[in-house]
Short mmCIF file of C-alpha atoms and ligand atoms in Angstrom, two decimals:
data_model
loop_
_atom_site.label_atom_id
_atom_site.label_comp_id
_atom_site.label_asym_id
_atom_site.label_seq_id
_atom_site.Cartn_x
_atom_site.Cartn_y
_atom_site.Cartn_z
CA UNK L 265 74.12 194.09 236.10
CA UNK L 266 71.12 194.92 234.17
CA UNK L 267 69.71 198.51 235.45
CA UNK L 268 66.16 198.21 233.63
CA UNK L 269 63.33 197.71 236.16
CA UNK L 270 60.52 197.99 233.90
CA UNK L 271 60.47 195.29 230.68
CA UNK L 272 57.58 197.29 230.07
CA UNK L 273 58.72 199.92 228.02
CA UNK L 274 60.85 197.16 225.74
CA UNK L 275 59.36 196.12 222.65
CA UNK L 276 58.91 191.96 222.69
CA UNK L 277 62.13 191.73 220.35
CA UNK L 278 64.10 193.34 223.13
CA UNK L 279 62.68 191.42 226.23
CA UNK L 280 63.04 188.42 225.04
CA UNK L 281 67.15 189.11 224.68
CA UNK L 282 67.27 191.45 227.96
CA UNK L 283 65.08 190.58 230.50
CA UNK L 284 65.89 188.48 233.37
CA UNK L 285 69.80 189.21 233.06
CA UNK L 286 71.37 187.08 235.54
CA UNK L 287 75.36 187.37 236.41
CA UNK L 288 76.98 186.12 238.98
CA UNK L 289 80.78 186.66 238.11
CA UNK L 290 81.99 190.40 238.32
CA UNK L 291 81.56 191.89 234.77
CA UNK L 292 80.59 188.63 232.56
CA UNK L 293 77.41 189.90 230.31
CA UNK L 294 75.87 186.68 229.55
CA UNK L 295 73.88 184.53 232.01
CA UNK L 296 75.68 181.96 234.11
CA UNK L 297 74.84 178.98 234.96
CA UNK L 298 74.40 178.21 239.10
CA UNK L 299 75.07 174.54 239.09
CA UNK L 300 74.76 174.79 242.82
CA UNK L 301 72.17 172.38 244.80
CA UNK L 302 72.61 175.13 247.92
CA UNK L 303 73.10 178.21 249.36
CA UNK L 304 75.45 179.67 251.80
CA UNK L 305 73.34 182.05 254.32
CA UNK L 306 75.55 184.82 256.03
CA UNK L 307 74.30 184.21 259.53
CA UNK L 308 71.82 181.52 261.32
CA UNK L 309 69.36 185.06 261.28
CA UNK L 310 69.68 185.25 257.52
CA UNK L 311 68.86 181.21 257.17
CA UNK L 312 66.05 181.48 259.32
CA UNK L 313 64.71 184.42 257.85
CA UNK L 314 65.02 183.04 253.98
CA UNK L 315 63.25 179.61 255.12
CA UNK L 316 60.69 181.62 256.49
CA UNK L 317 60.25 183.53 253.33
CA UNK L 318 60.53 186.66 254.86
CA UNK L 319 63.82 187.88 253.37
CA UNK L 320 64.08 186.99 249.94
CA UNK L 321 67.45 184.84 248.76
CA UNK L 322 67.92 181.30 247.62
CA UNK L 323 67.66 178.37 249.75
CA UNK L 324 67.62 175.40 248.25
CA UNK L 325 67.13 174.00 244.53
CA UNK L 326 63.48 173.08 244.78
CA UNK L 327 63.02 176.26 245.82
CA UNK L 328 64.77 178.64 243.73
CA UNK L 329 67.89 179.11 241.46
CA UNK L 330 69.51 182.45 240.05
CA UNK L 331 69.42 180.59 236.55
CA UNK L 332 65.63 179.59 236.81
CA UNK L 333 65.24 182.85 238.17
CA UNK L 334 66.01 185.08 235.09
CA UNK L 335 64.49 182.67 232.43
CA UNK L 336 61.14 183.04 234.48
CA UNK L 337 61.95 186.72 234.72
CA UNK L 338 62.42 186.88 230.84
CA UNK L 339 59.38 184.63 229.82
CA UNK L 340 56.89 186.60 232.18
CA UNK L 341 58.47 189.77 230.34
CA UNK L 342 57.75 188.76 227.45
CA UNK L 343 54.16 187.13 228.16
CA UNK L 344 53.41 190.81 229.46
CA UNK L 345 52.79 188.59 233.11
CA UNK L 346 53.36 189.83 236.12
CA UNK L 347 55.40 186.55 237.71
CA UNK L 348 56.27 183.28 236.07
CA UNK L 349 57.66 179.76 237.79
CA UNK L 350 59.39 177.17 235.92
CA UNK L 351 58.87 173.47 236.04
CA UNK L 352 60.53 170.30 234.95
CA UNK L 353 57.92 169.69 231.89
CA UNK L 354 55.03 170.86 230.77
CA UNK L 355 52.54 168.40 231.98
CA UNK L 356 54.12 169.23 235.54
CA UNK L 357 53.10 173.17 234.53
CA UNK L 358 49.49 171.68 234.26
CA UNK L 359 50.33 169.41 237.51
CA UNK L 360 51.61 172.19 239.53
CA UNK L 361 48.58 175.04 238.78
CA UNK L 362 45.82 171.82 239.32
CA UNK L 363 47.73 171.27 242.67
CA UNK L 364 47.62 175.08 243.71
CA UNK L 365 44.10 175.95 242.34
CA UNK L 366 41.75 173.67 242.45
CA UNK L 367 40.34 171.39 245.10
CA UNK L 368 37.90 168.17 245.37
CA UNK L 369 34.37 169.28 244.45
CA UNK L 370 35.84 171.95 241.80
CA UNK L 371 34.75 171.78 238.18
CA UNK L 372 36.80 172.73 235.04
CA UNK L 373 35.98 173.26 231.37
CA UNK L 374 38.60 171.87 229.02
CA UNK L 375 38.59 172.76 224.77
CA UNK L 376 38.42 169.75 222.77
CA UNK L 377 41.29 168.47 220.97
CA UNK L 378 44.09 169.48 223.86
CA UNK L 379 47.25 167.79 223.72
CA UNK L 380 46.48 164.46 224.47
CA UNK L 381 48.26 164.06 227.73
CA UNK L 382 46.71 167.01 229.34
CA UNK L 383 42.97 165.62 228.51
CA UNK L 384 44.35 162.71 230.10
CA UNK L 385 45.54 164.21 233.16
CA UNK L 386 42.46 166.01 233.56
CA UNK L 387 40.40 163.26 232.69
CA UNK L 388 42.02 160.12 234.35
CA UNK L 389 43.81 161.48 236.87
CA UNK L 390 42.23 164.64 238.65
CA UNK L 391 39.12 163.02 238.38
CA UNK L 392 40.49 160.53 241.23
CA UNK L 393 40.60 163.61 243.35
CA UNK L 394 36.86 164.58 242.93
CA UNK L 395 37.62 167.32 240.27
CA UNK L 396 35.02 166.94 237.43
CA UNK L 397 35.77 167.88 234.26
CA UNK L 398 34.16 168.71 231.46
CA UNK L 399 35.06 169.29 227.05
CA UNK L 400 34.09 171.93 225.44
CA UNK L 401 34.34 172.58 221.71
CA UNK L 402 37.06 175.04 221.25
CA UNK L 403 35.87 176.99 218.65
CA UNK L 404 32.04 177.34 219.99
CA UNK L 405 31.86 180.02 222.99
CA UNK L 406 27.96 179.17 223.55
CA UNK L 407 29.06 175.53 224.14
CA UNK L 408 31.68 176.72 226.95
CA UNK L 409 28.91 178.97 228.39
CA UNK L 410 26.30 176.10 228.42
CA UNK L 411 28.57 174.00 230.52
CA UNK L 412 28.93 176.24 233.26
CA UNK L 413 28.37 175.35 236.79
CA UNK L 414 28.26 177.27 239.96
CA UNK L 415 31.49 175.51 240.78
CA UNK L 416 33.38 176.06 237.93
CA UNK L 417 36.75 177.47 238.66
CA UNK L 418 38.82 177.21 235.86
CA UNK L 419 38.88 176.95 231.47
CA UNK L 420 42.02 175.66 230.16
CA UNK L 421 42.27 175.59 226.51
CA UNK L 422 45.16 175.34 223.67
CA UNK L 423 44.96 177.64 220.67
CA UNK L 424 45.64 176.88 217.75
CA UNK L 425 44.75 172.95 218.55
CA UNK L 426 46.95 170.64 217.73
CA UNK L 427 46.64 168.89 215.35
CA UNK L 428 44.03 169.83 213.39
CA UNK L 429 44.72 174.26 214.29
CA UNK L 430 41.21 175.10 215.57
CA UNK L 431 41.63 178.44 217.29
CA UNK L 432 40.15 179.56 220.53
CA UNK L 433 38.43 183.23 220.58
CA UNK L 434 40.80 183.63 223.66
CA UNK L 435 38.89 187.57 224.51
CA UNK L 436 35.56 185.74 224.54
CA UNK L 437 36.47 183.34 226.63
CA UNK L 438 38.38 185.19 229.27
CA UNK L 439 35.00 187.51 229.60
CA UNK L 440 32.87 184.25 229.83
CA UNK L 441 35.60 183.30 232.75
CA UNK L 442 35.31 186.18 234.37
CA UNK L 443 32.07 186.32 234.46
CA UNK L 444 31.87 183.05 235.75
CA UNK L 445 34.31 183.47 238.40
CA UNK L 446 36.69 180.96 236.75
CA UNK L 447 40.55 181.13 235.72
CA UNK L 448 41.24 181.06 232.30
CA UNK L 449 44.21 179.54 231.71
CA UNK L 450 45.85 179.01 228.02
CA UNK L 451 48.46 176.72 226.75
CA UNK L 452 50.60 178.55 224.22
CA UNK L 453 53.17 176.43 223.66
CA UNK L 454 51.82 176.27 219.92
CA UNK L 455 52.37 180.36 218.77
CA UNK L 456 55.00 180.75 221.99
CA UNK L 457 54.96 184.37 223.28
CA UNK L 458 56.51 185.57 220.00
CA UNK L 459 53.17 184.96 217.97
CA UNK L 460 50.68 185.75 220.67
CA UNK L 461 50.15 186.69 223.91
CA UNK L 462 46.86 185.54 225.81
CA UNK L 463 47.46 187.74 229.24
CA UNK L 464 46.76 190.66 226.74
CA UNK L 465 43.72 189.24 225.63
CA UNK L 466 42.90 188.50 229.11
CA UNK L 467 43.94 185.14 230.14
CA UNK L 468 45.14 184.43 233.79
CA UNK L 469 47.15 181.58 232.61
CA UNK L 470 49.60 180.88 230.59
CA UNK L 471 51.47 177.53 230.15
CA UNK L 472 54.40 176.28 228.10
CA UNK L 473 55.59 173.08 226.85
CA UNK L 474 59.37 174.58 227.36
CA UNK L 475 60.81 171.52 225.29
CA UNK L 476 59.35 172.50 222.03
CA UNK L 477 59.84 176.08 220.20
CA UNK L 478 61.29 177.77 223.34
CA UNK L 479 64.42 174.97 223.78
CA UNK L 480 64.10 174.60 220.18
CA UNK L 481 66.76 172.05 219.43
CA UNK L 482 65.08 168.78 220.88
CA UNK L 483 67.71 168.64 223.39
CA UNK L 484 65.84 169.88 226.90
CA UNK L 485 62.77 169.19 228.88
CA UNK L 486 60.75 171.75 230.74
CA UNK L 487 57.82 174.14 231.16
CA UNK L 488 56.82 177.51 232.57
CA UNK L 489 54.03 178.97 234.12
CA UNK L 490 52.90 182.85 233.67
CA UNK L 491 50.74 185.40 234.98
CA UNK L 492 49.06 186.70 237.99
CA UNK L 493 51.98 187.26 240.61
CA UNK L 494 49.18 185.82 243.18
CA UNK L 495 48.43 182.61 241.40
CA UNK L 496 51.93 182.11 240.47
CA UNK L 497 52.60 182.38 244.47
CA UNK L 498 50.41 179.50 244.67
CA UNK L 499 52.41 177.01 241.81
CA UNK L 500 55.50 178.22 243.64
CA UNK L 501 54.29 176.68 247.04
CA UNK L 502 53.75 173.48 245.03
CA UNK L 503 56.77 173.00 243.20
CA UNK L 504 58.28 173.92 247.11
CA UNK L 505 56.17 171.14 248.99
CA UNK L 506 55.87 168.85 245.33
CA UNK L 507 58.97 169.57 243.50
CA UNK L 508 58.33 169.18 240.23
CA UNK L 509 61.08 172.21 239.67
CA UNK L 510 63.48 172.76 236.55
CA UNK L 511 66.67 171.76 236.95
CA UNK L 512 69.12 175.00 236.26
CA UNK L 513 70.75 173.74 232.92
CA UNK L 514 67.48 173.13 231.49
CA UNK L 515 66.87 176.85 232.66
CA UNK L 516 69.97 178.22 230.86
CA UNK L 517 69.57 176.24 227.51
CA UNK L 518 65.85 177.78 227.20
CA UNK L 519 67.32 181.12 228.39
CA UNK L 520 69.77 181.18 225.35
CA UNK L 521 66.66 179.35 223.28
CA UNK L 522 64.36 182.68 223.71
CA UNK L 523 67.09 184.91 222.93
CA UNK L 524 66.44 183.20 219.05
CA UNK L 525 63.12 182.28 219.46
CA UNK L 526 61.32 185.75 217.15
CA UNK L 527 64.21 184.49 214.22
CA UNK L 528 63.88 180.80 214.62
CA UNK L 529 59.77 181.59 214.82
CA UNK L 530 59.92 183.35 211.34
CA UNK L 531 61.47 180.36 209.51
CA UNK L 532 59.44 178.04 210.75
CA UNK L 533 56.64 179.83 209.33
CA UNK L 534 58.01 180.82 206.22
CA UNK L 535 58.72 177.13 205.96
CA UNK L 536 55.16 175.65 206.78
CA UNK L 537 53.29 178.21 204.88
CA UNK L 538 55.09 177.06 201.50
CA UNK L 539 54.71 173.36 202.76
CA UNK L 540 51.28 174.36 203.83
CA UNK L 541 50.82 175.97 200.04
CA UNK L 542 51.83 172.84 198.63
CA UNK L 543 50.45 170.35 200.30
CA UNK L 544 46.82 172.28 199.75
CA UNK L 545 47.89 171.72 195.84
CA UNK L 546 48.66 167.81 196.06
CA UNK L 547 46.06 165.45 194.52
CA UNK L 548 46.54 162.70 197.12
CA UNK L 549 46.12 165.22 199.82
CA UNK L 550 42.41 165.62 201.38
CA UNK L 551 42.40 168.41 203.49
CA UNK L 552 45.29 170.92 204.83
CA UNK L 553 45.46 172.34 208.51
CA UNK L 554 47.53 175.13 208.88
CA UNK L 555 46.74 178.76 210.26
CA UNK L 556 48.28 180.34 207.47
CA UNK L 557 46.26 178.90 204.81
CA UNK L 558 43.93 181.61 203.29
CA UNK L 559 40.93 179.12 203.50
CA UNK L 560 41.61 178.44 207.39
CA UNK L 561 37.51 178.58 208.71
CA UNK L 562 38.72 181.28 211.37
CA UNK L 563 40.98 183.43 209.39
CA UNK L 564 39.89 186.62 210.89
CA UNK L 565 40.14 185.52 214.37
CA UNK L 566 43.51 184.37 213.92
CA UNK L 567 44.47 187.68 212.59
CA UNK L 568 43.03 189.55 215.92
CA UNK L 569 45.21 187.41 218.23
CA UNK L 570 48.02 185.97 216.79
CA UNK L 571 50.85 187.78 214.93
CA UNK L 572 52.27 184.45 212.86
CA UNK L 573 51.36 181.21 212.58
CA UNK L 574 54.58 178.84 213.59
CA UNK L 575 56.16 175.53 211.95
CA UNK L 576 53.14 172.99 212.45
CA UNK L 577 51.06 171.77 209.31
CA UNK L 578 48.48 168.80 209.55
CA UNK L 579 46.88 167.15 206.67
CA UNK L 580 44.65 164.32 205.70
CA UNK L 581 46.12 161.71 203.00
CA UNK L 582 44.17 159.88 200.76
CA UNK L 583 43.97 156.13 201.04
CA UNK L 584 42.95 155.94 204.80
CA UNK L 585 45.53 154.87 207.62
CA UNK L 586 47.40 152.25 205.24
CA UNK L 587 48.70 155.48 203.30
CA UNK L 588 49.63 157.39 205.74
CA UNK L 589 51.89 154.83 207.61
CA UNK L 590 53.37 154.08 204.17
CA UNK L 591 53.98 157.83 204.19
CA UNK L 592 56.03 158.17 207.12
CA UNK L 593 58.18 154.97 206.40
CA UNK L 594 59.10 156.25 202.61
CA UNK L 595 60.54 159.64 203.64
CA UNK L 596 64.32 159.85 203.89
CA UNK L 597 64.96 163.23 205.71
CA UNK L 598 61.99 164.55 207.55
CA UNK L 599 62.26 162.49 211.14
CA UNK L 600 59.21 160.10 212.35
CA UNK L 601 59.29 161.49 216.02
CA UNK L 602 56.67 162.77 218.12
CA UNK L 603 58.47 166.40 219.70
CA UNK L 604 57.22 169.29 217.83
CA UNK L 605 59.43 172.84 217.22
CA UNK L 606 63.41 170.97 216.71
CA UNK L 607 64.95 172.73 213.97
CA UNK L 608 65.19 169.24 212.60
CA UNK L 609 61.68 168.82 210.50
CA UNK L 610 59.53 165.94 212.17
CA UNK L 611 56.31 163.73 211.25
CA UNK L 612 54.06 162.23 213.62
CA UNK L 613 50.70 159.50 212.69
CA UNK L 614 48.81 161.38 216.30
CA UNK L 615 45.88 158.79 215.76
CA UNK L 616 48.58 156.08 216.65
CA UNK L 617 51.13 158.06 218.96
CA UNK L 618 50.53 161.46 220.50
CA UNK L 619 46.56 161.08 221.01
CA UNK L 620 46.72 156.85 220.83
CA UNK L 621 45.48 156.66 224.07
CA UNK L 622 42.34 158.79 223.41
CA UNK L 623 39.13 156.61 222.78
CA UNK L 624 37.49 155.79 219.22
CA UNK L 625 35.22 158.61 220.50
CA UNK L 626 37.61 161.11 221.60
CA UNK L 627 39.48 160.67 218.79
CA UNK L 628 36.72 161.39 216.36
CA UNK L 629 35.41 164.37 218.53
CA UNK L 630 38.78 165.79 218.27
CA UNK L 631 39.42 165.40 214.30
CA UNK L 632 42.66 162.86 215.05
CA UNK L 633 41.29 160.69 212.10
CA UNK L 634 43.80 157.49 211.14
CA UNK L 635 44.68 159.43 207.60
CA UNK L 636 45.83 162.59 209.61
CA UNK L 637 49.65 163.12 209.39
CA UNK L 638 51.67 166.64 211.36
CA UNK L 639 54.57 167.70 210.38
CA UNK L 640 56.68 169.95 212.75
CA UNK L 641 58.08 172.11 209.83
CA UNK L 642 62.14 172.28 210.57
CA UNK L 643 64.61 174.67 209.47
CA UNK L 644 66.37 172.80 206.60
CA UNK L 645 65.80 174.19 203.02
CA UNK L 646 62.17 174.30 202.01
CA UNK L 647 62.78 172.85 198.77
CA UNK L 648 64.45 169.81 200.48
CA UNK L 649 61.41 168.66 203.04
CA UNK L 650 59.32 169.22 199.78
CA UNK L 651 61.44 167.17 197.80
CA UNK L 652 60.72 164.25 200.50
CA UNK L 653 57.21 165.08 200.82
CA UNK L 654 56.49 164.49 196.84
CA UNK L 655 59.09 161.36 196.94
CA UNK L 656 57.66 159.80 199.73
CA UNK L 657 53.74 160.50 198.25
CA UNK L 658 54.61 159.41 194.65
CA UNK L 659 56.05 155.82 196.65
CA UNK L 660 53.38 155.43 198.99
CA UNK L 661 50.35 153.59 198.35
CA UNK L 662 46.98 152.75 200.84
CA UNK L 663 43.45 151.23 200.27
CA UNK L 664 42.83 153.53 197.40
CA UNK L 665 45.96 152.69 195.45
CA UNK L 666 45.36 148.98 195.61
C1 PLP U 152 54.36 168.96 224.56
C2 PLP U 152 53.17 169.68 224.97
C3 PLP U 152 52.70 169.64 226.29
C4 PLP U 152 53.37 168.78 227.35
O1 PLP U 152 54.65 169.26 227.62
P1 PLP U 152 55.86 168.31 228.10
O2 PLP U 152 56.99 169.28 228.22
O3 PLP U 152 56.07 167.27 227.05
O4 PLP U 152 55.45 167.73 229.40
C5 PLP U 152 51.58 170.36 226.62
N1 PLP U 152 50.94 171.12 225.71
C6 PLP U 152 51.37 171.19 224.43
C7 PLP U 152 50.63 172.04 223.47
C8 PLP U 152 52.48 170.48 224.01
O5 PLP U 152 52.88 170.54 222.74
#
């Protein structure tokens, strides 16, 4: 059994292969997997007590699992939060803290250019229940302070954006937060805790699209939330009374993901910054999004909070909308599918698929032009997703090429 009590004094590297060490058979040293739906209780004292919450032990799936258990013990360890409760996807992350913190007449302050089906939940569907919302531009801390209200009680904001990689000055806003007696709460699903880690910079919040770098093989769906061990009390009553929980296998393949997250991380970016590189290079390419890229408008923020810059690279194609579809159809190796962080390299058209349901307006506001193709840079050989990037550009043709 794993004697360390405090993750604390473990470098990231070390957490993210240590922490949450969960065995249930005798001397076996990796993890196991509790495929169990129940739990046995050793008297009707000991049932009644751990329904009641007042001993600690496992109950019942929705509840709790040993599995779930150590890969939220391991993710808060390496977030640097003090708790951390999994979920069956990200958007139920975003669900479950809306359901524990905020109430009808509450007000929150979203960045522009979120993942799409966050703005959507916020904007569609919480709005049925009397929470307003409003957008803020991400990059613009006088524009988050100007919307303000009395009733504001939370910021939730992505950084870098995706697509288009504007960062969030994630220190200014938590002061601005706290100031305004609001949660800030941060998706970093993007940089995973590898990269960056916003409870340092003073975030209450931290959410994770699970499925993407974390899983890292396109195979698993899930999310986790981080920090505060009194909020996270909260999401936990919700994913009790809601159920929106992880299932256990999910748990253990994301478990075994973070142990190779920091190596899998570097590749990726060693990857996108020479796609990045030559992308920026490429006549028929307008404009390049990437972190990485020394002309990035926000270069020295990036360097104060994030360590790397991960696998995703945007850019703008010339001949409009026409090109860019002819883009994706002509290449041969690099997938058209919407996940992000596989180890298999992907392309997306997000005017048409991720952020299709946004509005001509939102779509505009956020950058997702119809020219804009991301790529979710996969571990093959560089030269290879290259190789289709040039073939696929030197076949493809759009208004300008007629
Ligand atoms: C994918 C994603 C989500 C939603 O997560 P799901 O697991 O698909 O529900 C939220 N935020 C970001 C940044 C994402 O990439």
């Amino acid at each position: 059994m794993n004697r360390v009590k405090d993750w604390r004094q473990y470098r990231n590297a070390t957490r993210a292969v240590r922490a949450g060490q969960y065995q249930d058979v005798g001397d076996q040293h990796s993890e196991a997997l509790a495929l169990t739906s129940s739990y046995v209780f050793d008297d009707a004292e000991d049932a009644a007590e751990k329904f009641a919450g007042t001993r600690s032990g496992n109950v019942y799936i929705r509840f709790t699992n040993p599995t779930t258990l150590a890969f939220e013990q391991r993710i808060a360890a390496m977030e640097g939060a003090e708790d951390a409760a999994s979920v069956a996807s990200g958007m139920a992350g975003y669900l479950a803290v809306a359901m524990a913190l905020l109430q009808a007449g509450d007000h929150v302050i979203l960045g522009a250019g979120m993942f799409g089906t966050t703005t959507r939940l916020f904007e569609s569907y919480l709005r049925k229940f009397q929470v307003d919302v409003s957008v803020a531009g991400v990059v613009d801390l006088a524009d988050w302070r100007a919307l303000v209200r009395p009733n504001t009680k939370m910021f939730v904001v992505e950084s870098p954006t995706n697509p288009i990689m504007q960062v969030a000055d994630i220190r200014g806003l938590a002061l601005l937060a706290a100031e305004s007696g609001a949660l800030l709460a941060v998706d970093n699903t993007l940089c995973t805790p590898v990269y960056q880690n916003p409870i340092d910079l003073g975030a209450d919040l931290v959410l994770h699209s699970a499925a993407k770098y974390i899983d890292g093989q396109g195979r698993c769906g899930g999310g986790v939330v981080a920090g505060r061990a009194d909020l996270i009390a909260e999401v936990r009553g919700v994913l009790r009374t809601m159920g929106p929980s992880l299932s256990p296998f999910n748990a253990w393949v994301f478990l075994k993901g973070l142990e190779t997250l920091r190596i899998r991380m570097r590749e990726h970016s060693l990857n996108a910054q020479i796609v990045a590189e030559w992308l920026a290079v490429h006549p028929d390419v307008e404009q390049v999004f990437y972190t990485g890229l020394t002309n990035h408008p926000q270069t020295e923020l990036v360097a104060k909070q994030q360590s790397g810059h991960g696998g995703l690279v945007s850019f703008t194609v010339r001949g409009g909308q026409e090109r860019a579809w002819a883009l994706v159809d002509r290449l041969e190796l690099i997938s058209n599918t919407t996940n992000i962080g596989d180890t298999k390299s992907m392309i997306t058209h997000p005017a048409t698929t991720t952020h299709g349901r946004l509005s001509c307006a939102q779509k505009l506001a956020s950058g997702i032009f119809g020219n804009l193709l991301r790529i979710s840079v996969g571990l093959e050989d560089v030269q290879d997703i290259i190789a289709d990037l040039d073939g696929a550009l030197q076949h493809s043709t759009g208004e300008a090429g007629r």
